[in-house]
């Protein structure tokens, strides 16, 4: 199968759906001429010129106008530039987009997508490195997709572009250039279906985004020590595929949750709670969490490496959950 | 103003209906029949009425927390409005929104909004949709004086100016942001002065004069429909009632309020119509009686309606409404 980058997968999804559906349009900072700061929209440059719009740095209107455009019959895709800056327009997301359908008693259909980069890159420091997906899992009213491979990116994003509910998509900066197999033929990935990225029998690691790759790396290392790790990529946090996680725990009896966002109060804590509520008797050890330490993402490379988790942290947690440390 | 009797009486009727609705809502609230809290449009009716007389059903508005008058003038069903105030299942939002979140998408009301300036980004997006769809619809974004100090106002004006969107910004300057006087919290004498920063026309008018509102909005709507872009209209009025029903109003004296009662828009327009020979006492009485009857029917409808089943609180989060509310 051909291989394309994560970024190209997003561009293809947009290209195919924009060709099919004239109500899709997209806007944000630095996208129409530059193709987005990480180049995700490069495949679209020169096409659909009136439907790719560069905007002022006005996040509250970028997000709030997505709601208005959706109510008025369009299907907007608004880019948030950096996940950290969602907060500058946050009220339009949590107070407007996420509440309006509910508050109007189900009158409103909101076919809109918010998307953009999150996570660390090479020393971008605390205001350009955050992973904030948990917040959107916590507040009701938006579907949260967080793909880890080009294949998942394209399939999930195409589903997002056909959803009549608001969707937010987090794309990890370090994944944009990653290549992976993506079929030529059209496909969609439904929300709420986790993907077992590696089958294993000893420990279940539930993860997303960049940490999927770190977890797979950890699994390779641990195999040499005869520890067989199952890596589950949730792919979407809302809806959450509890069943795949619980079925895996029933088999392995050990669970580690791993994400780049802060360990404290991260979505892994929710997954851990669900598992202990619904599958406590299957657990042979307490659930362990891997996540960033409880400080902001620092600038200097050794500091960033110390704060943000990688495969070594997953390896340690897996051994600890097995009682081998 | 050279308009037909029917048209002028129509404006008058809309204002009277709006006043009747809010007067009843105030009464019901004070009797303890309505949950939550409500914000009355009493004294500001000329603005919604004058604006909406220029709009078509397929034009959009975004409303505010003080939005009953906008709804009525845009053609909403008083029964469903009142039932929503009661928290009944027959209300516009099936009891999930209440007074501050009434919406009727079928008549272009994209929602009242509990957040000050919350509607302005939404209006900007509706404007983008119109431009992309190449229709001649317009959007009116209502907002208060307090909203003009929020970032969303400034972002939205710049945005709509840059893209020349068909959005008319109607500022209802009722002199108070909750308990704070506008002149103590705002850097400009007239909020319309702020239009200069965004290279769009800005105009201040007497918001208690329904004819002035109608005429001013008429030209702004024409400009917008013809691709001329946004306008900022500041309609100066006065919030005769408290911020919410039950507001102790410690921030102003009774005398000031009494003075402003003399300038309220319905009495003024009534006098003008009589002078013009466009309204007889009998017609006036009929209009008032009809409005009161309509409100009474809305109250009866609401009181006869059931509350929502508690479990219905778990519905309406998503279109795909399976398993998300729990």
mmCIF file of C-alpha atoms in Angstrom, chain A residues 27-190:
data_model
loop_
_atom_site.group_PDB
_atom_site.id
_atom_site.type_symbol
_atom_site.label_atom_id
_atom_site.label_comp_id
_atom_site.label_asym_id
_atom_site.label_seq_id
_atom_site.Cartn_x
_atom_site.Cartn_y
_atom_site.Cartn_z
ATOM 1 C CA UNK A 27 -10.460 29.252 7.798
ATOM 2 C CA UNK A 28 -7.884 30.250 10.341
ATOM 3 C CA UNK A 29 -4.561 31.979 10.655
ATOM 4 C CA UNK A 30 -1.879 31.340 8.008
ATOM 5 C CA UNK A 31 -3.755 28.715 6.033
ATOM 6 C CA UNK A 32 -4.812 30.118 2.653
ATOM 7 C CA UNK A 33 -1.439 31.237 1.365
ATOM 8 C CA UNK A 34 0.881 29.305 3.655
ATOM 9 C CA UNK A 35 -1.068 26.063 3.942
ATOM 10 C CA UNK A 36 -1.004 26.180 7.733
ATOM 11 C CA UNK A 37 2.067 26.579 9.894
ATOM 12 C CA UNK A 38 2.651 22.833 9.786
ATOM 13 C CA UNK A 39 1.689 22.567 6.125
ATOM 14 C CA UNK A 40 -1.400 20.466 6.668
ATOM 15 C CA UNK A 41 -3.369 22.386 4.029
ATOM 16 C CA UNK A 42 -0.707 22.349 1.325
ATOM 17 C CA UNK A 43 -2.693 19.847 -0.772
ATOM 18 C CA UNK A 44 -5.520 22.387 -0.907
ATOM 19 C CA UNK A 45 -3.526 25.399 -2.048
ATOM 20 C CA UNK A 46 -4.731 26.830 -5.332
ATOM 21 C CA UNK A 47 -8.003 24.928 -5.096
ATOM 22 C CA UNK A 48 -11.338 26.044 -3.619
ATOM 23 C CA UNK A 49 -9.925 29.559 -3.343
ATOM 24 C CA UNK A 50 -13.075 31.154 -1.937
ATOM 25 C CA UNK A 51 -13.464 28.359 0.618
ATOM 26 C CA UNK A 52 -10.034 28.649 2.243
ATOM 27 C CA UNK A 53 -9.789 31.878 4.166
ATOM 28 C CA UNK A 54 -6.974 33.566 6.078
ATOM 29 C CA UNK A 55 -8.332 35.309 9.153
ATOM 30 C CA UNK A 56 -7.354 37.948 11.672
ATOM 31 C CA UNK A 57 -5.907 36.707 14.985
ATOM 32 C CA UNK A 58 -9.345 36.729 16.584
ATOM 33 C CA UNK A 59 -9.916 33.372 18.198
ATOM 34 C CA UNK A 60 -13.250 34.169 19.806
ATOM 35 C CA UNK A 61 -14.674 35.006 16.394
ATOM 36 C CA UNK A 62 -12.851 32.143 14.686
ATOM 37 C CA UNK A 63 -14.675 29.691 16.977
ATOM 38 C CA UNK A 64 -17.906 31.621 17.488
ATOM 39 C CA UNK A 65 -18.312 32.230 13.778
ATOM 40 C CA UNK A 66 -18.015 28.504 13.159
ATOM 41 C CA UNK A 67 -21.154 28.149 15.245
ATOM 42 C CA UNK A 68 -22.923 30.962 13.372
ATOM 43 C CA UNK A 69 -21.943 29.588 9.980
ATOM 44 C CA UNK A 70 -23.114 26.100 10.962
ATOM 45 C CA UNK A 71 -26.466 27.477 12.148
ATOM 46 C CA UNK A 72 -26.766 29.267 8.810
ATOM 47 C CA UNK A 73 -26.307 26.094 6.790
ATOM 48 C CA UNK A 74 -22.570 25.815 6.139
ATOM 49 C CA UNK A 75 -20.067 23.244 7.363
ATOM 50 C CA UNK A 76 -17.102 25.223 8.709
ATOM 51 C CA UNK A 77 -13.694 23.804 9.566
ATOM 52 C CA UNK A 78 -11.925 26.316 11.814
ATOM 53 C CA UNK A 79 -8.240 25.969 12.635
ATOM 54 C CA UNK A 80 -6.983 26.827 16.097
ATOM 55 C CA UNK A 81 -3.345 27.364 15.104
ATOM 56 C CA UNK A 82 -1.971 26.029 18.409
ATOM 57 C CA UNK A 83 -4.033 24.159 20.989
ATOM 58 C CA UNK A 84 -2.725 26.533 23.662
ATOM 59 C CA UNK A 85 -4.538 29.403 21.959
ATOM 60 C CA UNK A 86 -7.932 27.763 22.089
ATOM 61 C CA UNK A 87 -8.089 29.410 25.501
ATOM 62 C CA UNK A 88 -8.063 32.866 23.934
ATOM 63 C CA UNK A 89 -11.417 32.069 22.360
ATOM 64 C CA UNK A 90 -12.461 29.392 24.820
ATOM 65 C CA UNK A 91 -15.799 30.947 25.743
ATOM 66 C CA UNK A 92 -16.999 30.585 22.167
ATOM 67 C CA UNK A 93 -16.224 26.873 22.410
ATOM 68 C CA UNK A 94 -17.400 25.900 25.889
ATOM 69 C CA UNK A 95 -20.136 28.513 26.391
ATOM 70 C CA UNK A 96 -21.474 28.612 22.855
ATOM 71 C CA UNK A 97 -20.577 25.722 20.544
ATOM 72 C CA UNK A 98 -20.765 23.043 23.223
ATOM 73 C CA UNK A 99 -23.981 24.312 24.829
ATOM 74 C CA UNK A 100 -26.155 25.659 22.067
ATOM 75 C CA UNK A 101 -27.761 22.449 20.882
ATOM 76 C CA UNK A 102 -28.564 21.392 24.418
ATOM 77 C CA UNK A 103 -29.791 24.806 25.566
ATOM 78 C CA UNK A 104 -32.109 25.139 22.573
ATOM 79 C CA UNK A 105 -33.699 21.799 23.326
ATOM 80 C CA UNK A 106 -32.146 20.100 20.321
ATOM 81 C CA UNK A 107 -33.145 22.688 17.697
ATOM 82 C CA UNK A 108 -29.623 23.305 16.474
ATOM 83 C CA UNK A 109 -27.577 21.029 14.239
ATOM 84 C CA UNK A 110 -23.916 21.929 14.396
ATOM 85 C CA UNK A 111 -21.887 20.418 11.574
ATOM 86 C CA UNK A 112 -18.610 22.094 12.472
ATOM 87 C CA UNK A 113 -15.044 21.003 13.055
ATOM 88 C CA UNK A 114 -12.330 22.705 15.074
ATOM 89 C CA UNK A 115 -8.886 21.378 14.331
ATOM 90 C CA UNK A 116 -5.228 22.086 14.770
ATOM 91 C CA UNK A 117 -1.911 21.111 16.288
ATOM 92 C CA UNK A 118 -1.290 20.205 19.898
ATOM 93 C CA UNK A 119 1.502 18.685 21.942
ATOM 94 C CA UNK A 120 5.217 19.247 22.153
ATOM 95 C CA UNK A 121 7.644 19.985 19.368
ATOM 96 C CA UNK A 122 11.317 20.886 19.536
ATOM 97 C CA UNK A 123 11.505 23.268 22.491
ATOM 98 C CA UNK A 124 8.474 25.462 21.878
ATOM 99 C CA UNK A 125 8.039 26.130 25.636
ATOM 100 C CA UNK A 126 4.900 26.338 27.690
ATOM 101 C CA UNK A 127 2.641 28.441 25.456
ATOM 102 C CA UNK A 128 3.092 26.392 22.281
ATOM 103 C CA UNK A 129 3.275 22.840 23.619
ATOM 104 C CA UNK A 130 0.143 21.961 25.525
ATOM 105 C CA UNK A 131 -2.080 18.953 25.156
ATOM 106 C CA UNK A 132 -5.526 20.009 26.381
ATOM 107 C CA UNK A 133 -7.821 17.318 25.016
ATOM 108 C CA UNK A 134 -8.991 16.298 28.479
ATOM 109 C CA UNK A 135 -10.874 19.583 28.957
ATOM 110 C CA UNK A 136 -13.066 18.818 25.975
ATOM 111 C CA UNK A 137 -13.747 15.354 27.283
ATOM 112 C CA UNK A 138 -14.727 16.824 30.639
ATOM 113 C CA UNK A 139 -17.190 19.495 29.459
ATOM 114 C CA UNK A 140 -20.114 17.887 27.601
ATOM 115 C CA UNK A 141 -20.992 18.857 24.046
ATOM 116 C CA UNK A 142 -18.209 18.133 21.547
ATOM 117 C CA UNK A 143 -16.750 14.984 20.045
ATOM 118 C CA UNK A 144 -13.019 14.646 20.541
ATOM 119 C CA UNK A 145 -10.802 12.934 17.988
ATOM 120 C CA UNK A 146 -7.089 12.504 18.478
ATOM 121 C CA UNK A 147 -5.526 10.365 15.741
ATOM 122 C CA UNK A 148 -2.088 8.785 15.847
ATOM 123 C CA UNK A 149 -1.446 7.608 12.260
ATOM 124 C CA UNK A 150 -2.050 8.901 8.733
ATOM 125 C CA UNK A 151 -4.635 6.156 8.223
ATOM 126 C CA UNK A 152 -6.585 7.142 11.328
ATOM 127 C CA UNK A 153 -6.216 10.839 10.582
ATOM 128 C CA UNK A 154 -7.830 10.525 7.198
ATOM 129 C CA UNK A 155 -10.555 8.101 8.189
ATOM 130 C CA UNK A 156 -11.571 9.941 11.340
ATOM 131 C CA UNK A 157 -11.434 13.339 9.702
ATOM 132 C CA UNK A 158 -13.657 12.240 6.845
ATOM 133 C CA UNK A 159 -16.169 11.054 9.424
ATOM 134 C CA UNK A 160 -15.871 14.406 11.199
ATOM 135 C CA UNK A 161 -16.668 16.201 7.947
ATOM 136 C CA UNK A 162 -19.901 14.247 7.693
ATOM 137 C CA UNK A 163 -20.919 14.591 11.327
ATOM 138 C CA UNK A 164 -23.822 16.842 12.277
ATOM 139 C CA UNK A 165 -22.330 17.382 15.724
ATOM 140 C CA UNK A 166 -19.352 19.554 16.643
ATOM 141 C CA UNK A 167 -15.998 17.818 16.528
ATOM 142 C CA UNK A 168 -12.597 18.920 17.784
ATOM 143 C CA UNK A 169 -9.508 17.276 16.312
ATOM 144 C CA UNK A 170 -6.082 17.343 17.967
ATOM 145 C CA UNK A 171 -3.148 16.679 15.666
ATOM 146 C CA UNK A 172 0.192 16.173 17.349
ATOM 147 C CA UNK A 173 2.907 18.405 15.887
ATOM 148 C CA UNK A 174 5.485 15.615 15.864
ATOM 149 C CA UNK A 175 3.156 13.400 13.811
ATOM 150 C CA UNK A 176 2.570 15.691 10.812
ATOM 151 C CA UNK A 177 5.628 14.397 8.925
ATOM 152 C CA UNK A 178 5.158 10.777 9.915
ATOM 153 C CA UNK A 179 4.444 8.444 6.993
ATOM 154 C CA UNK A 180 2.109 5.494 7.031
ATOM 155 C CA UNK A 181 -0.008 3.307 4.767
ATOM 156 C CA UNK A 182 -3.226 4.905 3.491
ATOM 157 C CA UNK A 183 -5.284 3.133 0.825
ATOM 158 C CA UNK A 184 -6.184 4.931 -2.402
ATOM 159 C CA UNK A 185 -9.803 3.940 -2.058
ATOM 160 C CA UNK A 186 -12.199 5.896 0.092
ATOM 161 C CA UNK A 187 -12.834 4.822 3.701
ATOM 162 C CA UNK A 188 -14.248 6.208 6.929
ATOM 163 C CA UNK A 189 -13.455 5.370 10.532
ATOM 164 C CA UNK A 190 -16.423 5.560 12.895
#
